[in-house]
Coordinates of C-alpha atoms and ligand atoms in Angstrom, one line a residue:
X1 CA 139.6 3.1 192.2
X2 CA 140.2 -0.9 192.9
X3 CA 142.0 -1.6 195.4
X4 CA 144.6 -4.1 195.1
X5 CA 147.2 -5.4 197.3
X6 CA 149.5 -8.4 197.3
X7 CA 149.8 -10.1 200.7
X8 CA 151.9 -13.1 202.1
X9 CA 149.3 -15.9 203.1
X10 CA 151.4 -17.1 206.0
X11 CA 152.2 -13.9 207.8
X12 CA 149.4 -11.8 206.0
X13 CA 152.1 -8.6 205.4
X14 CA 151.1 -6.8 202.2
X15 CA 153.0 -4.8 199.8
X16 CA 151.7 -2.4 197.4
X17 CA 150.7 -3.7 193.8
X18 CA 153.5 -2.2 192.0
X19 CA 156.5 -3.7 194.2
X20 CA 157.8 -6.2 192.4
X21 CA 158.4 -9.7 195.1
X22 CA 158.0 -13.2 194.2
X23 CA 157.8 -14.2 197.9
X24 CA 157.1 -12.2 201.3
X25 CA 160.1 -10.6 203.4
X26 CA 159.3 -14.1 205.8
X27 CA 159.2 -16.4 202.9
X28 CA 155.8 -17.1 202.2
X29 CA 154.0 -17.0 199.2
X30 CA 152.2 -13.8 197.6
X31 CA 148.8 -13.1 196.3
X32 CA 147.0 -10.4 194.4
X33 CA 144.4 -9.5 196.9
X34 CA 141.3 -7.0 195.4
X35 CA 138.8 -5.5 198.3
X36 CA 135.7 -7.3 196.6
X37 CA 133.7 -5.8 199.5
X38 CA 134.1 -2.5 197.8
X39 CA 132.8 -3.8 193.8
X40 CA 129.9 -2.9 192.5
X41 CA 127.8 -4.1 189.7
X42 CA 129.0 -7.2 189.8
X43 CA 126.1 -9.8 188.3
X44 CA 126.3 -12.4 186.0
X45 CA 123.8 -10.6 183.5
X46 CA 126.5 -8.0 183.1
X47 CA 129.5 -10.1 182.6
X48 CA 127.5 -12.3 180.0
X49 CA 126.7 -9.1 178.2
X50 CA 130.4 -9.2 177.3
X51 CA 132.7 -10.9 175.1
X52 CA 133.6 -14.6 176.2
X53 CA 137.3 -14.6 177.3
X54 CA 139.1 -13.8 180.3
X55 CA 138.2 -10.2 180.0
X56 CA 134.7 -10.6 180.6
X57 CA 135.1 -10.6 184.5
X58 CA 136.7 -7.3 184.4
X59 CA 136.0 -6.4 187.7
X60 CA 137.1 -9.4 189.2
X61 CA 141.0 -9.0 187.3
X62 CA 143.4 -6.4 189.0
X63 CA 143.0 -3.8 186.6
X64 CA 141.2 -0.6 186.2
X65 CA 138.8 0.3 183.3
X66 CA 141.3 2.3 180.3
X67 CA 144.2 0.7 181.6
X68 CA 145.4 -0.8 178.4
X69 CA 146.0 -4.8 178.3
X70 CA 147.4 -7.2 176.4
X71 CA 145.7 -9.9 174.8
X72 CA 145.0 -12.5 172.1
X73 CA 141.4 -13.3 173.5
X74 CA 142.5 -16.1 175.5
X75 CA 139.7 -17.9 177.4
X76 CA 136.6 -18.6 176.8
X77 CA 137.3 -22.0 176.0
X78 CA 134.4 -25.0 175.3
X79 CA 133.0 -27.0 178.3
X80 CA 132.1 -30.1 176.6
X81 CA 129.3 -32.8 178.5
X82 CA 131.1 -35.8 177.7
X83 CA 128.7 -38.4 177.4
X84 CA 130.8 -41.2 176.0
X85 CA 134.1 -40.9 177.9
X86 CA 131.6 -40.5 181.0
X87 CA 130.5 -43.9 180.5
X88 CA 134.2 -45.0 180.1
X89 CA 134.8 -43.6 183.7
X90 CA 131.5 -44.5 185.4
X91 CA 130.3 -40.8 185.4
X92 CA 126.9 -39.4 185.3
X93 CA 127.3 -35.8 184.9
X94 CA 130.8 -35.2 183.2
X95 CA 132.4 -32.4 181.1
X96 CA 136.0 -31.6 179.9
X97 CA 136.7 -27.9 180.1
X98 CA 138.9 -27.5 177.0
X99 CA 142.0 -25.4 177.7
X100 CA 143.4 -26.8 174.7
X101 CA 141.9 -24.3 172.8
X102 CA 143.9 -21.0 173.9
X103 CA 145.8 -19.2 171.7
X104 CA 148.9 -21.1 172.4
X105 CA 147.3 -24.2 172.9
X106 CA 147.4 -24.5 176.9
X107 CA 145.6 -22.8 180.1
X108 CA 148.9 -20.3 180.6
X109 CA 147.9 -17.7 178.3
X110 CA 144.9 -16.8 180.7
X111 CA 147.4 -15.9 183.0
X112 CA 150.4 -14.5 180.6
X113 CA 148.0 -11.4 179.3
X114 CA 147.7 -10.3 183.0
X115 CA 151.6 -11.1 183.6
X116 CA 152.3 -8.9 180.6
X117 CA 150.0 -6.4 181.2
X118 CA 151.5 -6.0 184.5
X119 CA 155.0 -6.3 183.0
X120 CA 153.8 -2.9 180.8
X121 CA 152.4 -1.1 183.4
X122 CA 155.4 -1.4 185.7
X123 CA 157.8 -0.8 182.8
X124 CA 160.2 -3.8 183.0
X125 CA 162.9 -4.7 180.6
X126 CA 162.3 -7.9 179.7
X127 CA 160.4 -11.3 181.2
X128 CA 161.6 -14.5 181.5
X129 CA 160.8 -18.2 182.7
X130 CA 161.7 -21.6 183.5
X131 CA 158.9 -23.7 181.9
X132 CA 158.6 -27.6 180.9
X133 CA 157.1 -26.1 177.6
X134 CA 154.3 -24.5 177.8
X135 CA 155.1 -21.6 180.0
X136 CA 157.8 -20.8 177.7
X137 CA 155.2 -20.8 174.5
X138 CA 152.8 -18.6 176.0
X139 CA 155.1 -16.1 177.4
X140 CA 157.1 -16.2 174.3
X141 CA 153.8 -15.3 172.3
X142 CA 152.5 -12.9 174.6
X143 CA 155.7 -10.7 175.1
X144 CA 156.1 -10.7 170.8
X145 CA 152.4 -9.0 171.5
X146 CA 153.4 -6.4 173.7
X147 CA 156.7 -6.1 172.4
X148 CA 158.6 -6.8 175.4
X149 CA 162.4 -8.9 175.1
X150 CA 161.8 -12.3 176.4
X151 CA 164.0 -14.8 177.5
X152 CA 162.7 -18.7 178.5
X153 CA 165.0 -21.9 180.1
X154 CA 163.5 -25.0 179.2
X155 CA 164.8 -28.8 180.4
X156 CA 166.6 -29.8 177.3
X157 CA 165.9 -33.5 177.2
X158 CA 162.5 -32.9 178.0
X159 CA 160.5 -30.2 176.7
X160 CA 158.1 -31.2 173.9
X161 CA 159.0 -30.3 170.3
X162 CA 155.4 -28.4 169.7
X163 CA 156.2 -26.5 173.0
X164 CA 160.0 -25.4 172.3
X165 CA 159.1 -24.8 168.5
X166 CA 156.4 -22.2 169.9
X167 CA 158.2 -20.3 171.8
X168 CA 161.6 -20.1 169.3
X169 CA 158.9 -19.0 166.5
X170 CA 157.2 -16.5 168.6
X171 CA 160.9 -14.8 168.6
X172 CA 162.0 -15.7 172.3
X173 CA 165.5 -16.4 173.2
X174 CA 165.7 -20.0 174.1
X175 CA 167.7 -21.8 176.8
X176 CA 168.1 -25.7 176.7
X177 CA 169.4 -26.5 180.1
X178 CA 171.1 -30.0 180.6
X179 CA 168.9 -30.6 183.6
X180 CA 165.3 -30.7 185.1
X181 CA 163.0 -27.8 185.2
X182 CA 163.5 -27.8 189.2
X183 CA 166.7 -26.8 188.7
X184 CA 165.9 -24.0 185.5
X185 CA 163.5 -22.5 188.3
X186 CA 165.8 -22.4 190.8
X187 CA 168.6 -20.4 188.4
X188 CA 166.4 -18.4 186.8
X189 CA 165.2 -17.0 189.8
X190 CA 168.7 -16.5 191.3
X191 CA 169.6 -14.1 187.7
X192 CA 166.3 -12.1 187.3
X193 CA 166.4 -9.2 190.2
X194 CA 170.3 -9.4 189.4
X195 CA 170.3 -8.4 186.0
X196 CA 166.4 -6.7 186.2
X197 CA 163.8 -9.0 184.3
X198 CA 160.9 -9.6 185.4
X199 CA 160.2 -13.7 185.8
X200 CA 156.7 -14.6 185.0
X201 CA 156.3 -18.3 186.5
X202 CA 153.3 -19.3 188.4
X203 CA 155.4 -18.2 191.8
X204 CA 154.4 -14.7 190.3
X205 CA 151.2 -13.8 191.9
X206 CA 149.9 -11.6 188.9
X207 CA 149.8 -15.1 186.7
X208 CA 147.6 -16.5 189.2
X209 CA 144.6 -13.6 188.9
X210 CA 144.5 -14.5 185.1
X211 CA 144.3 -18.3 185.8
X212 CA 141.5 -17.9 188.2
X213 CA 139.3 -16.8 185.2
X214 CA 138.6 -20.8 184.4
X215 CA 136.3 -20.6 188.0
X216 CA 134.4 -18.1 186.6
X217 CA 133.6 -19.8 182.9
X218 CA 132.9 -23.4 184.1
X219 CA 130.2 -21.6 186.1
X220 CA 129.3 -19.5 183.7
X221 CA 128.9 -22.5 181.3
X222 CA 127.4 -25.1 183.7
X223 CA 124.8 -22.3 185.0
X224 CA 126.0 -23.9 188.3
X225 CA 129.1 -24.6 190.0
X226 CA 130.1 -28.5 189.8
X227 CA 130.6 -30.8 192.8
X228 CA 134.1 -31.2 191.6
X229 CA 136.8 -30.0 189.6
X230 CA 139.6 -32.1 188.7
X231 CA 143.0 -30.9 187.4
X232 CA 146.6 -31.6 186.4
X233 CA 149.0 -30.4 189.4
X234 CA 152.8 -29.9 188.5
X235 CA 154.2 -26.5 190.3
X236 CA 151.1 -26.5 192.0
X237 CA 150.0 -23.0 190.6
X238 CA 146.8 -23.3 188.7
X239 CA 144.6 -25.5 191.3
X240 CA 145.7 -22.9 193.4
X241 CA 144.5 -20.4 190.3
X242 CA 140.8 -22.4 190.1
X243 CA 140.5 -22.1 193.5
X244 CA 140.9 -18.7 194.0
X245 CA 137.9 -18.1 191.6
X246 CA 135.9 -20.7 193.0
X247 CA 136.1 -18.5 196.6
X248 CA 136.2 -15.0 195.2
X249 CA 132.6 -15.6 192.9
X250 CA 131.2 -16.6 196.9
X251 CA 132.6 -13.7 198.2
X252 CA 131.1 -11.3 195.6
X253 CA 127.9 -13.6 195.7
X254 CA 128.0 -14.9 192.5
X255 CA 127.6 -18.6 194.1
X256 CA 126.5 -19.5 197.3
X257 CA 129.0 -22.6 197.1
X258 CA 132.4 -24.1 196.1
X259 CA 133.5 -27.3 194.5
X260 CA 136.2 -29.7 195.9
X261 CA 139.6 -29.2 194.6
X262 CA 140.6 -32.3 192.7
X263 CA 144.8 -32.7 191.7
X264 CA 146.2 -35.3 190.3
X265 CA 150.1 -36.0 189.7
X266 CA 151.7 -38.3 187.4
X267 CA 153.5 -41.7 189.6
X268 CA 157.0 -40.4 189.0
X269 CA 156.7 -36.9 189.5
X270 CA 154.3 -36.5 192.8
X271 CA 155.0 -34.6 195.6
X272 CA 152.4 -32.9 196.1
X273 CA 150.1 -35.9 196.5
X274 CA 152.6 -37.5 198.7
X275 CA 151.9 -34.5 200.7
X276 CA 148.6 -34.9 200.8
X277 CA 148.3 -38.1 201.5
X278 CA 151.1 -38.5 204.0
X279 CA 149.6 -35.6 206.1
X280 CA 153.2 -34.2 206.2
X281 CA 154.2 -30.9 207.2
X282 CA 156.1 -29.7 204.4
X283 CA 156.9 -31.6 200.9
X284 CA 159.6 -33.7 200.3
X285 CA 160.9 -32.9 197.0
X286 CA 161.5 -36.1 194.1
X287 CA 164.8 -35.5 193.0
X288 CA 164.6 -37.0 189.8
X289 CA 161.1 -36.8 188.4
X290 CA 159.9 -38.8 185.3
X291 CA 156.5 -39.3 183.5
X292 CA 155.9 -39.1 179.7
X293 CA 153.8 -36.5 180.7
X294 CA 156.5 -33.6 180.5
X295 CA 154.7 -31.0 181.6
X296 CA 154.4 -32.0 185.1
X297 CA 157.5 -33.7 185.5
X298 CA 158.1 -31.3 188.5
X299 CA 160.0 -32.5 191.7
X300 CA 159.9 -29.1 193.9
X301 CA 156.6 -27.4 193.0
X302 CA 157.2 -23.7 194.2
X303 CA 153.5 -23.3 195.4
X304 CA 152.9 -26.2 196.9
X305 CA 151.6 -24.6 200.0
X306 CA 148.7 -22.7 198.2
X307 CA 148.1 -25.9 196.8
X308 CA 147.7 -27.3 200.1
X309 CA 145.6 -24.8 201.3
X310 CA 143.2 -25.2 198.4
X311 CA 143.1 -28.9 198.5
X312 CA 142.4 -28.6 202.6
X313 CA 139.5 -25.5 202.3
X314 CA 137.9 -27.1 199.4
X315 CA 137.5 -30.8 201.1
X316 CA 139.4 -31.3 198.3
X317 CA 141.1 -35.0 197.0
X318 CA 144.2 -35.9 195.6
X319 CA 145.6 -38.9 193.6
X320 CA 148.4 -40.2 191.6
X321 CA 148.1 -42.4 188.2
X322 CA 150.7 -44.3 186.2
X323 CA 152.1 -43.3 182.8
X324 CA 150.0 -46.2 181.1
X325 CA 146.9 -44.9 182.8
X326 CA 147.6 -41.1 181.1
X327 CA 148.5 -43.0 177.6
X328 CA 144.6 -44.7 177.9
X329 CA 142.9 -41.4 178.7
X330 CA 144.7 -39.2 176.4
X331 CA 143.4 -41.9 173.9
X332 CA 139.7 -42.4 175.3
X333 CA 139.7 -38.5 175.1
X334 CA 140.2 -38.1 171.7
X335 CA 138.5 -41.4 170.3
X336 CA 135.9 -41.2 172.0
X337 CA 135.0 -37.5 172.0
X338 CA 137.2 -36.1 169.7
X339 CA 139.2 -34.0 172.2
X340 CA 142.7 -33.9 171.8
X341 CA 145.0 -33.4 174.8
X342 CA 148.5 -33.2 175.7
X343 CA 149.4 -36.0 178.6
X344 CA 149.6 -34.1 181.4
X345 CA 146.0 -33.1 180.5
X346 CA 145.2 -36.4 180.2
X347 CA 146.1 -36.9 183.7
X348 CA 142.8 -35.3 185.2
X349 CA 140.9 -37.5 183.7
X350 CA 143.0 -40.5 184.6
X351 CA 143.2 -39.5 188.0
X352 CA 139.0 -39.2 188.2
X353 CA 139.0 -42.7 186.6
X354 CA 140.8 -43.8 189.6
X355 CA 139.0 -41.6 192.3
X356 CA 135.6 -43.1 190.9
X357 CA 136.7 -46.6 191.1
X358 CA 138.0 -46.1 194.9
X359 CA 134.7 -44.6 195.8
X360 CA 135.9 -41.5 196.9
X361 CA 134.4 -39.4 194.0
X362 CA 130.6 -39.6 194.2
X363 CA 130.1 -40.7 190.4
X364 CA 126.4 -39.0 190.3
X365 CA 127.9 -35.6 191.1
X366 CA 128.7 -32.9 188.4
X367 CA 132.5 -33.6 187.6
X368 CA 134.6 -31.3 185.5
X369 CA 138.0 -32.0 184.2
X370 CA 140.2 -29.4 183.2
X371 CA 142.4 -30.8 180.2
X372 CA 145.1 -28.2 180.2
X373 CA 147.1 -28.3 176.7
X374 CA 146.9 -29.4 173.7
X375 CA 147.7 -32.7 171.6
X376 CA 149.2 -30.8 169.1
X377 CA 152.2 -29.9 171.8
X378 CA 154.0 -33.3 171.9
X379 CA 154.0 -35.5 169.3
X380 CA 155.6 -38.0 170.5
X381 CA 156.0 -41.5 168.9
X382 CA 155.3 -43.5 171.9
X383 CA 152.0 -42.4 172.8
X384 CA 151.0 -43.9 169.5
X385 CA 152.8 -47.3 170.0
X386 CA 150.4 -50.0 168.5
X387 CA 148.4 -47.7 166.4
X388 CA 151.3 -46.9 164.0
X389 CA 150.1 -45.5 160.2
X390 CA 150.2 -48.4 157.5
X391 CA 153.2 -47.6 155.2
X392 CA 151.9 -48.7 151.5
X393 CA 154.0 -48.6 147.8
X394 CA 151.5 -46.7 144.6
X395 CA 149.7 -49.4 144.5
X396 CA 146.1 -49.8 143.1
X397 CA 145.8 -53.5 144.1
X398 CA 147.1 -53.0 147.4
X399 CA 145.5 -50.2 148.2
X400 CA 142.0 -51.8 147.2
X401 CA 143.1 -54.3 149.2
X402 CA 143.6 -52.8 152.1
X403 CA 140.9 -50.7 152.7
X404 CA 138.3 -53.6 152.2
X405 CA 140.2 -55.0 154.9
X406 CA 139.9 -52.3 156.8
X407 CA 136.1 -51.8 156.5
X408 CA 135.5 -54.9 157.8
X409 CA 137.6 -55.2 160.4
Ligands
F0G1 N1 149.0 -29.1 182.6 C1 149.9 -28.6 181.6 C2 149.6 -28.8 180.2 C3 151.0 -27.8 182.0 O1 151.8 -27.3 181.1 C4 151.2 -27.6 183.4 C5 152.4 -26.8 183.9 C6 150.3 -28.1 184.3 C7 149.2 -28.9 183.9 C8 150.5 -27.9 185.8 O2 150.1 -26.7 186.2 O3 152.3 -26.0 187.3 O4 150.2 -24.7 187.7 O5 150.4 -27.0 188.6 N2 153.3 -26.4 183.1 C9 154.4 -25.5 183.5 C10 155.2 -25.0 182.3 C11 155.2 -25.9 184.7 O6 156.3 -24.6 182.5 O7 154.6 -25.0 181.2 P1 150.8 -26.0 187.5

C-alpha cells in the first residue's frame, strides 16, 4: 500500500486521505503528501514504457494500482523548440509546452481526472467550482465522464464564450454571477460543506497531484530538466502544481536538479507579483482586477502562499506585463509558430520577453513556457483589432483583384 496523507504546510498537522478539508484546522493550506521513500521501481525506463498522459507516472499520483480512474487521456501534451519565436524574444534554447492540447483545451483537466477520481472514491454528491472559465469546462467535462451532478459559478461579464459554452454543453448547471471570480470563490466555498458537494478549485489539494504531472513530461521530453520554467499565475495553484513535480522527481531521484519557478501576472490583476516583489508578508488583494486576459483576472489568489514558497525554494522570478504586451505574444505565438493560445497563456511568454530584456533570465539557458489554454477559448474581437477579415460582394473582378494585391503585398 501507498501511503498518502494530506498535511497543512504551515503547521505540518496531517489528516487522513479520505477527510474531506480544503484548509488545515489553523488555516493553512493542504497537500497530498505520498511517502516517496517507501516507492519502488520508480525509473524513467518504466514510465516511458507507458502510454503518454498523466497516467504514465502512476506511482507518483495518489492512487493505488486497480483503483479505477477517470479519464479522457489528458496530458501528454507537445513540447515544441521554438526556434522562431525564440529569436523574437532573444532566446537560445526555447520551447512552448502546449497545454492547449488537453481534452478541454487547457492544463485543468490534468488535475480534474484526479479531482474526480477522488470525488468517486469518496462517494460525493456532486462537485462544484468557481472558475474564470476554464475550471468550469474541465470539471464540467470530467464529472459528465464519471457521471457525477456538477454545478460551476462563473463571473458573468467575464468568462469567455468558448469556456462558458464548454461547460453548459458538457451538461453542467451554470451560474453567471454579477461579479468577479474573487467573490464566486469566496460563496461557493461558504455553500459546499453546507449543502454536501464537493468543490474542486485549485484550493483542493487532490487537483494539485494531477497538475504536477507537467514536471514530469517537460523532463521527460527535454531528456533534461530546463533552467527555467515560466508560467501564467492567477490563483496561484499550478506553479505551485509544477513545482511540486519539479521536487518530488529529486526526491525519487529521477533528477539530481530543479528549475526556477517563473510566474507572471497580467498589470491589472497582480498580486501575487506585488508580493514578490514588495517582499511583503502577506498579499494585498486588487479589489477590482482587469486584463483581457480573463483567466487570470484574479484579485485574491487562494494559494498564494504555496506560490510563494515555490517561487522562494526554486530561486524563482516573478514579473508583470501589460495587456498590449499579451495581445503581441499571443500573436508572435501563433504566426510565427503556429501555436494557438488563449491570453492568459500568452502571458508566459510575454513575461519571459520582459525577464530577458531586464537581464534577469540568462537568455542561453533552456527556457520552457507553459501556454496553458487554448485560442479556441475566447474569441474575442479585440485581440484581432487591425487584422480584421476583408468583407467582399460575388465578385469575379474584385476578387481577382484582390488577391493579386494581396500576393504582392
Ligand atoms: N492559465 C489559464 C488558461 C487559466 O485558466 C488559469 C486559471 C491560469 C493560467 C492560472 O492558473 O489559477 O493555477 O494560477 N484559471 C482558473 C479557472 C482560475 O477558473 O479556470 P492558477
Amino acid at each position: 500500500m501507498k501511503k498518502v496523507w494530506q498535511e497543512c504546510i504551515e503547521c505540518h498537522s496531517t489528516y487522513d486521505a479520505d477527510v474531506i478539508k480544503y484548509k488545515c484546522d489553523c488555516g493553512g493550506l493542504l497537500e497530498v503528501r505520498i511517502d516517496l521513500e517507501s516507492l519502488d521501481g520508480i525509473s524513467w525506463e518504466r514510465f516511458r514504457s507507458r502510454s503518454f498522459n498523466v497516467w504514465r507516472y502512476f506511482e507518483l499520483l495518489p492512487f493505488e494500482v486497480g483503483d479505477s480512474t477517470v479519464s479522457l487521456y489528458e496530458g501528454g501534451t507537445p513540447l515544441y523548440k521554438c526556434e522562431r519565436l525564440g529569436k523574437w524574444l532573444g532566446a537560445k534554447d526555447f520551447y512552448i509546452k502546449y497545454e492547449g492540447m488537453n481534452p478541454t483545451g487547457s492544463f485543468k483537466d490534468r488535475g480534474m481526472c484526479v479531482g474526480i477520481t477522488k470525488a468517486l472514491k469518496l462517494g460525493v454528491k456532486g462537485v462544484a467550482c468557481a472558475s474564470t472559465g476554464n475550471t468550469a469546462a474541465s470539471l464540467a467535462a470530467y464529472s459528465a465522464r464519471a457521471r457525477i451532478p456538477c454545478i460551476v459559478i462563473v463571473p458573468k461579464q467575464t468568462v469567455a464564450l468558448g469556456k462558458l459554452f464548454q461547460a453548459i454543453m458538457y451538461g453542467a448547471k451554470v451560474i453567471r454571477l454579477d461579479g468577479t471570480f474573487d467573490e464566486a470563490l469566496s460563496l461557493v466555498w461558504k455553500v459546499v460543506d453546507e449543502v454536501g458537494i464537493y468543490l474542486l478549485n485549485s484550493i483542493n489539494p487532490w487537483r494539485i497531484e494531477g497538475q504536477k504531472t507537467v514536471a514530469f513530461e517537460i523532463t521527460d521530453q527535454l531528456g533534461k530538466v530546463p533552467r527555467y520554467v515560466a508560467l501564467p499565475v492567477g490563483n496561484c495553484g499550478n506553479i505551485a502544481a509544477a513545482w511540486k513535480g519539479f521536487k518530488e522527481m529529486e526526491v525519487v531521484g529521477l533528477t539530481d536538479c530543479v528549475p526556477s519557478m517563473v510566474g507572471i501576472q497580467s498589470e491589472g490583476a497582480s498580486p501575487f507579483v506585488d508580493l514578490v516583489k514588495n517582499g511583503l508578508e502577506t498579499l494585498r488583494p486588487v479589489e477590482a482586477p482587469n486584463t483581457i486576459a480573463s483567466a487570470i483576472r484574479i484579485g485574491k489568489p487562494v494559494n498564494w502562499k504555496k506560490a510563494l514558497l515555490a517561487v522562494k525554494e526554486s530561486n524563482g522570478l516573478v514579473a508583470k506585463v501589460s495587456d498590449a504586451e499579451i495581445i503581441e505574444a499571443q500573436r508572435m505565438l501563433a504566426s510565427l509558430e503556429g501555436i494557438g493560445v488563449e491570453p492568459a497563456a500568452a502571458a508566459s511568454v510575454a513575461g519571459v520577453k520582459k525577464l530577458i530584456e531586464n537581464g534577469e533570465i540568462d537568455a542561453d539557458e533552456t527556457i520552457v513556457c507553459i501556454c496553458t489554454g487554448n485560442m479556441l477559448k475566447d474569441p474575442n474581437p479585440e485581440l484581432i483589432k487591425g487584422l480584421e477579415p476583408i468583407d467582399v460582394a460575388p465578385d469575379l473582378d474584385l476578387i481577382r483583384n484582390i488577391f493579386t494585391s494581396l500576393l504582392n503585398q
